[in-house]
CSV table of C-alpha atoms in Angstrom, one decimal:
chain,number,residue,atom,x,y,z
A,1,UNK,CA,1.8,66.2,4.3
A,2,UNK,CA,1.8,62.8,6.1
A,3,UNK,CA,2.2,64.5,9.4
A,4,UNK,CA,-0.7,66.9,8.7
A,5,UNK,CA,-2.9,64.0,7.6
A,6,UNK,CA,-1.9,62.1,10.7
A,7,UNK,CA,-2.8,65.0,13.0
A,8,UNK,CA,-6.2,65.4,11.2
A,9,UNK,CA,-6.8,61.7,11.6
A,10,UNK,CA,-5.9,61.9,15.3
A,11,UNK,CA,-8.3,64.9,15.8
A,12,UNK,CA,-11.1,63.0,14.0
A,13,UNK,CA,-10.5,60.0,16.2
A,14,UNK,CA,-10.6,62.0,19.4
A,15,UNK,CA,-13.8,63.7,18.3
A,16,UNK,CA,-15.5,60.4,17.4
A,17,UNK,CA,-14.3,58.9,20.7
A,18,UNK,CA,-15.6,61.9,22.6
A,19,UNK,CA,-19.0,61.7,20.9
A,20,UNK,CA,-19.2,58.0,21.7
A,21,UNK,CA,-18.2,58.6,25.3
A,22,UNK,CA,-20.9,61.3,25.6
A,23,UNK,CA,-23.6,59.1,24.1
A,24,UNK,CA,-22.7,56.3,26.4
A,25,UNK,CA,-22.5,58.6,29.5
A,26,UNK,CA,-26.0,60.0,28.7
A,27,UNK,CA,-27.3,56.4,28.5
A,28,UNK,CA,-25.7,55.7,31.9
A,29,UNK,CA,-27.1,58.8,33.4
A,30,UNK,CA,-30.6,57.7,32.5
A,31,UNK,CA,-30.0,54.2,33.9
A,32,UNK,CA,-28.2,55.1,37.1
A,33,UNK,CA,-30.1,58.3,38.0
A,34,UNK,CA,-33.8,58.1,36.8
A,35,UNK,CA,-36.0,61.0,37.8
A,36,UNK,CA,-36.9,60.7,41.5
A,37,UNK,CA,-40.3,62.4,41.0
A,38,UNK,CA,-42.9,62.6,38.2
A,39,UNK,CA,-42.6,63.7,34.6
A,40,UNK,CA,-45.8,65.7,33.9
A,41,UNK,CA,-46.9,66.8,30.5
A,42,UNK,CA,-47.5,70.5,30.0
A,43,UNK,CA,-48.4,70.4,26.3
A,44,UNK,CA,-45.9,68.3,24.4
A,45,UNK,CA,-43.1,68.9,26.9
A,46,UNK,CA,-42.4,67.1,30.2
A,47,UNK,CA,-41.4,68.8,33.4
A,48,UNK,CA,-39.9,66.9,36.3
A,49,UNK,CA,-41.4,67.6,39.8
A,50,UNK,CA,-40.4,65.8,42.9
A,51,UNK,CA,-43.0,66.2,45.8
A,52,UNK,CA,-42.4,64.7,49.2
A,53,UNK,CA,-44.3,64.8,52.5
A,54,UNK,CA,-47.9,66.0,53.2
A,55,UNK,CA,-49.7,68.9,54.5
A,56,UNK,CA,-50.7,72.5,53.5
A,57,UNK,CA,-49.4,74.8,52.3
A,58,UNK,CA,-47.3,73.3,49.6
A,59,UNK,CA,-43.7,74.5,49.5
A,60,UNK,CA,-42.3,75.0,46.0
A,61,UNK,CA,-38.5,75.1,45.7
A,62,UNK,CA,-37.3,77.3,42.8
A,63,UNK,CA,-33.6,76.8,42.1
A,64,UNK,CA,-31.0,79.3,40.9
A,65,UNK,CA,-29.3,79.6,37.6
A,66,UNK,CA,-27.2,76.6,36.8
A,67,UNK,CA,-27.3,72.9,36.0
A,68,UNK,CA,-28.4,71.5,39.4
A,69,UNK,CA,-32.1,72.2,39.3
A,70,UNK,CA,-34.1,70.3,41.9
A,71,UNK,CA,-30.9,68.6,43.2
A,72,UNK,CA,-29.7,71.9,44.5
A,73,UNK,CA,-32.1,71.4,47.4
A,74,UNK,CA,-30.8,68.0,48.4
A,75,UNK,CA,-29.8,69.1,51.9
A,76,UNK,CA,-33.2,70.6,52.8
A,77,UNK,CA,-35.8,68.8,50.8
A,78,UNK,CA,-36.6,65.9,53.1
A,79,UNK,CA,-36.4,68.0,56.3
A,80,UNK,CA,-38.9,70.5,54.8
A,81,UNK,CA,-41.1,67.6,53.8
A,82,UNK,CA,-41.5,66.5,57.4
A,83,UNK,CA,-43.3,69.8,58.1
A,84,UNK,CA,-45.4,70.2,54.9
A,85,UNK,CA,-45.6,68.9,51.4
A,86,UNK,CA,-42.5,70.1,49.6
A,87,UNK,CA,-41.9,70.0,45.8
A,88,UNK,CA,-38.7,70.7,44.0
A,89,UNK,CA,-38.8,70.8,40.2
A,90,UNK,CA,-36.6,71.3,37.2
A,91,UNK,CA,-37.2,74.1,34.7
A,92,UNK,CA,-37.1,73.4,31.0
A,93,UNK,CA,-33.9,71.9,29.8
A,94,UNK,CA,-32.5,71.3,33.3
A,95,UNK,CA,-31.8,67.8,34.7
A,96,UNK,CA,-34.8,65.6,33.9
A,97,UNK,CA,-37.1,68.2,32.2
A,98,UNK,CA,-37.4,68.5,28.5
A,99,UNK,CA,-35.9,71.5,26.8
A,100,UNK,CA,-37.7,74.3,25.0
A,101,UNK,CA,-36.6,76.5,22.1
A,102,UNK,CA,-35.5,80.1,22.5
A,103,UNK,CA,-34.5,82.3,25.5
A,104,UNK,CA,-36.1,81.6,28.9
A,105,UNK,CA,-37.5,84.4,31.0
A,106,UNK,CA,-39.4,84.8,34.3
A,107,UNK,CA,-42.9,85.1,32.7
A,108,UNK,CA,-42.3,81.9,30.7
A,109,UNK,CA,-41.0,80.1,33.8
A,110,UNK,CA,-44.0,81.2,35.8
A,111,UNK,CA,-46.4,79.9,33.2
A,112,UNK,CA,-44.5,76.6,33.0
A,113,UNK,CA,-44.6,76.2,36.8
A,114,UNK,CA,-48.3,77.0,36.8
A,115,UNK,CA,-49.0,74.4,34.2
A,116,UNK,CA,-46.8,71.9,36.0
A,117,UNK,CA,-48.6,72.4,39.3
A,118,UNK,CA,-52.0,72.0,37.5
A,119,UNK,CA,-50.9,68.8,35.8
A,120,UNK,CA,-49.6,67.5,39.2
A,121,UNK,CA,-52.9,68.3,40.9
A,122,UNK,CA,-51.5,71.1,43.1
A,123,UNK,CA,-53.5,74.3,43.4
A,124,UNK,CA,-52.3,76.0,46.5
A,125,UNK,CA,-51.9,77.7,48.9
A,126,UNK,CA,-48.2,77.8,48.0
A,127,UNK,CA,-45.1,79.0,49.8
A,128,UNK,CA,-42.5,79.9,47.1
A,129,UNK,CA,-38.8,79.5,48.0
A,130,UNK,CA,-36.5,81.1,45.5
A,131,UNK,CA,-32.7,80.9,45.4
A,132,UNK,CA,-30.7,83.4,43.3
A,133,UNK,CA,-32.5,84.0,40.0
A,134,UNK,CA,-35.3,81.8,41.4
A,135,UNK,CA,-36.1,84.9,43.4
A,136,UNK,CA,-37.2,87.0,40.4
A,137,UNK,CA,-38.9,83.9,39.0
A,138,UNK,CA,-41.1,83.5,42.2
A,139,UNK,CA,-41.6,87.3,42.3
A,140,UNK,CA,-43.1,87.2,38.8
A,141,UNK,CA,-45.1,84.1,39.7
A,142,UNK,CA,-46.6,85.9,42.6
A,143,UNK,CA,-47.5,88.8,40.3
A,144,UNK,CA,-49.2,86.5,37.7
A,145,UNK,CA,-50.8,83.9,40.0
A,146,UNK,CA,-51.0,85.7,43.3
A,147,UNK,CA,-54.2,84.0,44.4
A,148,UNK,CA,-52.2,80.8,44.9
A,149,UNK,CA,-49.3,82.3,46.8
A,150,UNK,CA,-49.6,82.5,50.6
A,151,UNK,CA,-45.9,83.2,51.6
A,152,UNK,CA,-42.4,83.5,50.3
A,153,UNK,CA,-38.8,82.8,51.3
A,154,UNK,CA,-35.9,84.4,49.3
A,155,UNK,CA,-32.7,82.5,49.6
A,156,UNK,CA,-29.9,85.0,48.7
A,157,UNK,CA,-32.2,85.9,45.8
A,158,UNK,CA,-31.3,88.1,42.8
A,159,UNK,CA,-32.6,91.7,42.7
A,160,UNK,CA,-33.8,93.3,39.5
A,161,UNK,CA,-31.6,96.4,40.1
A,162,UNK,CA,-28.4,94.5,41.2
A,163,UNK,CA,-26.4,95.0,38.0
A,164,UNK,CA,-27.0,98.8,38.0
A,165,UNK,CA,-26.4,99.1,41.8
A,166,UNK,CA,-23.2,97.1,41.7
A,167,UNK,CA,-22.0,99.2,38.8
A,168,UNK,CA,-22.2,102.3,41.1
A,169,UNK,CA,-19.6,101.0,43.5
A,170,UNK,CA,-17.3,98.8,41.3
A,171,UNK,CA,-15.9,98.9,37.8
A,172,UNK,CA,-16.0,95.2,37.1
A,173,UNK,CA,-18.7,93.8,34.9
A,174,UNK,CA,-21.0,91.7,37.1
A,175,UNK,CA,-23.9,91.1,34.7
A,176,UNK,CA,-24.5,87.3,34.5
A,177,UNK,CA,-26.0,87.8,31.1
A,178,UNK,CA,-22.5,88.5,29.8
A,179,UNK,CA,-21.5,84.9,30.5
A,180,UNK,CA,-23.9,83.7,27.8
A,181,UNK,CA,-21.1,83.6,25.2
A,182,UNK,CA,-18.9,81.2,27.1
A,183,UNK,CA,-21.9,79.0,27.9
A,184,UNK,CA,-23.0,79.1,24.3
A,185,UNK,CA,-19.7,77.7,23.2
A,186,UNK,CA,-19.8,75.0,25.9
A,187,UNK,CA,-23.3,74.1,24.9
A,188,UNK,CA,-22.2,73.8,21.2
A,189,UNK,CA,-19.4,71.4,22.3
A,190,UNK,CA,-21.5,69.3,24.8
A,191,UNK,CA,-21.9,66.5,22.3
A,192,UNK,CA,-18.1,66.0,22.2
A,193,UNK,CA,-17.9,65.0,25.8
A,194,UNK,CA,-15.6,67.9,26.7
A,195,UNK,CA,-18.1,69.6,29.0
A,196,UNK,CA,-18.6,66.3,30.9
A,197,UNK,CA,-14.8,65.8,31.2
A,198,UNK,CA,-14.3,69.4,32.5
A,199,UNK,CA,-17.1,69.4,35.1
A,200,UNK,CA,-17.9,66.9,37.8
A,201,UNK,CA,-21.0,68.4,39.5
A,202,UNK,CA,-19.3,68.4,42.9
A,203,UNK,CA,-19.9,71.3,45.3
A,204,UNK,CA,-18.5,71.6,48.8
A,205,UNK,CA,-21.1,70.4,51.4
A,206,UNK,CA,-23.3,68.9,48.7
A,207,UNK,CA,-24.0,65.1,49.3
A,208,UNK,CA,-21.8,63.0,46.9
A,209,UNK,CA,-24.8,61.3,45.2
A,210,UNK,CA,-26.4,64.7,44.6
A,211,UNK,CA,-23.2,65.9,43.0
A,212,UNK,CA,-23.0,62.8,40.9
A,213,UNK,CA,-26.5,63.3,39.6
A,214,UNK,CA,-25.7,66.9,38.6
A,215,UNK,CA,-22.5,65.8,36.9
A,216,UNK,CA,-24.3,63.1,35.0
A,217,UNK,CA,-26.8,65.5,33.5
A,218,UNK,CA,-24.6,68.6,33.1
A,219,UNK,CA,-24.2,68.3,29.3
A,220,UNK,CA,-28.0,68.2,29.0
A,221,UNK,CA,-28.6,71.0,31.6
A,222,UNK,CA,-26.2,73.4,30.0
A,223,UNK,CA,-28.7,74.1,27.2
A,224,UNK,CA,-31.4,75.1,29.7
A,225,UNK,CA,-28.9,77.3,31.6
A,226,UNK,CA,-27.9,79.0,28.4
A,227,UNK,CA,-31.6,79.8,27.6
A,228,UNK,CA,-32.0,81.4,31.0
A,229,UNK,CA,-28.8,83.4,30.6
A,230,UNK,CA,-30.0,84.7,27.3
A,231,UNK,CA,-33.3,85.8,28.9
A,232,UNK,CA,-31.7,87.2,32.1
A,233,UNK,CA,-32.2,90.9,31.3
A,234,UNK,CA,-35.8,90.3,30.2
A,235,UNK,CA,-36.3,88.4,33.5
A,236,UNK,CA,-35.1,91.3,35.5
A,237,UNK,CA,-37.4,93.7,33.6
A,238,UNK,CA,-40.4,91.5,34.3
A,239,UNK,CA,-39.5,91.2,38.0
A,240,UNK,CA,-39.2,94.9,38.3
A,241,UNK,CA,-42.8,95.4,37.5
A,242,UNK,CA,-43.9,93.5,40.6
A,243,UNK,CA,-43.7,96.0,43.4
A,244,UNK,CA,-45.4,94.4,46.4
A,245,UNK,CA,-46.2,91.1,48.0
A,246,UNK,CA,-48.9,92.7,50.1
A,247,UNK,CA,-49.2,91.2,53.6
A,248,UNK,CA,-47.9,87.8,52.7
A,249,UNK,CA,-45.3,86.4,55.2
A,250,UNK,CA,-41.9,86.9,53.7
A,251,UNK,CA,-38.3,86.1,54.9
A,252,UNK,CA,-35.3,87.3,52.9
A,253,UNK,CA,-32.1,85.4,53.7
A,254,UNK,CA,-28.9,87.3,52.9
A,255,UNK,CA,-25.5,85.5,52.5
A,256,UNK,CA,-22.8,87.8,53.9
A,257,UNK,CA,-19.7,85.6,54.1
A,258,UNK,CA,-16.8,87.5,52.4
A,259,UNK,CA,-16.0,86.6,48.8
A,260,UNK,CA,-13.2,84.0,48.7
A,261,UNK,CA,-9.9,84.9,46.9
A,262,UNK,CA,-11.0,82.7,44.0
A,263,UNK,CA,-14.3,84.4,43.7
A,264,UNK,CA,-12.6,87.9,43.8
A,265,UNK,CA,-10.2,86.8,41.0
A,266,UNK,CA,-13.0,85.5,38.8
A,267,UNK,CA,-14.9,88.8,39.1
A,268,UNK,CA,-11.7,90.8,38.8
A,269,UNK,CA,-12.4,92.5,42.2
A,270,UNK,CA,-10.2,93.7,45.0
A,271,UNK,CA,-11.1,92.7,48.6
A,272,UNK,CA,-12.4,96.3,49.1
A,273,UNK,CA,-14.6,96.0,46.0
A,274,UNK,CA,-16.0,92.7,47.3
A,275,UNK,CA,-16.8,94.3,50.7
A,276,UNK,CA,-18.6,97.2,48.9
A,277,UNK,CA,-20.6,94.7,46.8
A,278,UNK,CA,-21.7,92.8,49.9
A,279,UNK,CA,-23.0,96.0,51.5
A,280,UNK,CA,-25.0,96.8,48.3
A,281,UNK,CA,-26.3,93.2,48.4
A,282,UNK,CA,-27.5,93.6,52.0
A,283,UNK,CA,-29.2,96.9,51.1
A,284,UNK,CA,-30.9,95.3,48.0
A,285,UNK,CA,-32.3,92.5,50.2
A,286,UNK,CA,-33.5,95.0,52.7
A,287,UNK,CA,-35.5,96.6,49.9
A,288,UNK,CA,-36.8,93.2,49.0
A,289,UNK,CA,-38.0,92.5,52.6
A,290,UNK,CA,-39.9,95.7,52.5
A,291,UNK,CA,-42.1,94.4,49.6
A,292,UNK,CA,-44.3,92.8,52.3
A,293,UNK,CA,-45.9,94.4,55.3
A,294,UNK,CA,-45.0,91.1,57.0
A,295,UNK,CA,-41.5,90.9,55.6
A,296,UNK,CA,-38.2,90.4,57.4
A,297,UNK,CA,-34.5,90.1,56.5
A,298,UNK,CA,-32.1,87.6,58.1
A,299,UNK,CA,-28.4,88.0,57.7
A,300,UNK,CA,-26.4,84.7,57.3
A,301,UNK,CA,-22.8,85.8,58.1
A,302,UNK,CA,-21.2,82.4,57.6
A,303,UNK,CA,-22.7,81.3,54.3
A,304,UNK,CA,-21.9,81.8,50.6
A,305,UNK,CA,-24.5,82.2,47.9
A,306,UNK,CA,-25.9,78.6,48.3
A,307,UNK,CA,-27.3,79.0,51.7
A,308,UNK,CA,-29.4,75.8,51.3
A,309,UNK,CA,-26.1,73.9,51.0
A,310,UNK,CA,-23.8,75.9,53.4
A,311,UNK,CA,-26.4,76.4,56.1
A,312,UNK,CA,-29.4,74.2,55.4
A,313,UNK,CA,-30.6,74.6,59.0
A,314,UNK,CA,-31.2,78.3,58.3
A,315,UNK,CA,-33.2,77.7,55.2
A,316,UNK,CA,-35.3,74.9,56.9
A,317,UNK,CA,-36.1,77.2,59.9
A,318,UNK,CA,-37.1,80.1,57.7
A,319,UNK,CA,-39.4,78.0,55.5
A,320,UNK,CA,-40.9,76.4,58.5
A,321,UNK,CA,-41.6,79.8,60.1
A,322,UNK,CA,-43.4,81.0,56.9
A,323,UNK,CA,-45.4,77.7,56.7
A,324,UNK,CA,-46.4,78.2,60.3
A,325,UNK,CA,-47.5,81.8,59.7
A,326,UNK,CA,-49.6,80.7,56.7
A,327,UNK,CA,-51.2,78.0,58.8
A,328,UNK,CA,-52.1,80.5,61.5
A,329,UNK,CA,-53.8,82.6,58.9
A,330,UNK,CA,-55.6,79.6,57.5
A,331,UNK,CA,-56.9,78.8,60.9
A,332,UNK,CA,-58.0,82.3,61.6
A,333,UNK,CA,-59.9,82.5,58.2
A,334,UNK,CA,-61.5,79.2,58.9
A,335,UNK,CA,-62.7,80.4,62.3
A,336,UNK,CA,-64.2,83.5,60.8
A,337,UNK,CA,-66.0,81.5,58.2
A,338,UNK,CA,-67.4,79.2,60.9
A,339,UNK,CA,-68.5,82.3,62.9
A,340,UNK,CA,-70.2,83.8,59.9
A,341,UNK,CA,-72.4,80.7,59.6
């Protein structure tokens, strides 16, 4: 009995110590890494948006699913801002943005972004840059607020039909929504400090300070990531209803570096399965590029999923090309208006 009571006391002590460590770490995160941009109110919640540079159109960076948010763009943000005003932001519950209750989906993300831009005094024209699930988010934004959207860049973006198309060539379950159970447990334990101890925010090629910021806010951001995982299927259904980007300039960047052994193991895939999935991915992105009459696809053979980190030069060049194409159109339209007078 004494041994049992001793073990219980030790567990209780560890839990209390973990909770104190987590509380202190969150305080340190706020002190060491305050928001670099603005916190704008969108009706009782604050969204963080970090705008740099000047010029039209305004580039909006929409991050993928995960805990990095606006910091995922650390290797391209300043370079893009030298060419035109560029804003990265954090969706609800990610990094410096306040959380919101319930599952998150593309329509809700689009409405939040629209409200955030309005509160920040940004009306358009916009060039939307979407990485991973940020692709479906920007796709739905263009469908809901298309009058603001002048061009798009998809950075290894998710496709609404990817789960079904992958299932036709491999037997493994590659539905991101299935990971919600694991993330739900992690989120429930985040107050104990375990999540912070098990993650460090580091990613190869990401600047150390950027990784430190992500690590400092991971236990906060995991709740926002969970909400998006829970709404993943709904997001894909919503994105599927947007069939065309019209004649807007569009560049689709496709990462084609082979899966690493670690990635294959985590997905329970053979190298042959991985190669087949990559070919499906390339075809899905070809379909995506065809959504605009001025769309094109660019293969990036030496990059993994985070092209903005592995090959920031490719992302910078693609965004700059779309910005330049939008400016040419603006000049042509301005010339026509002058001629009409």
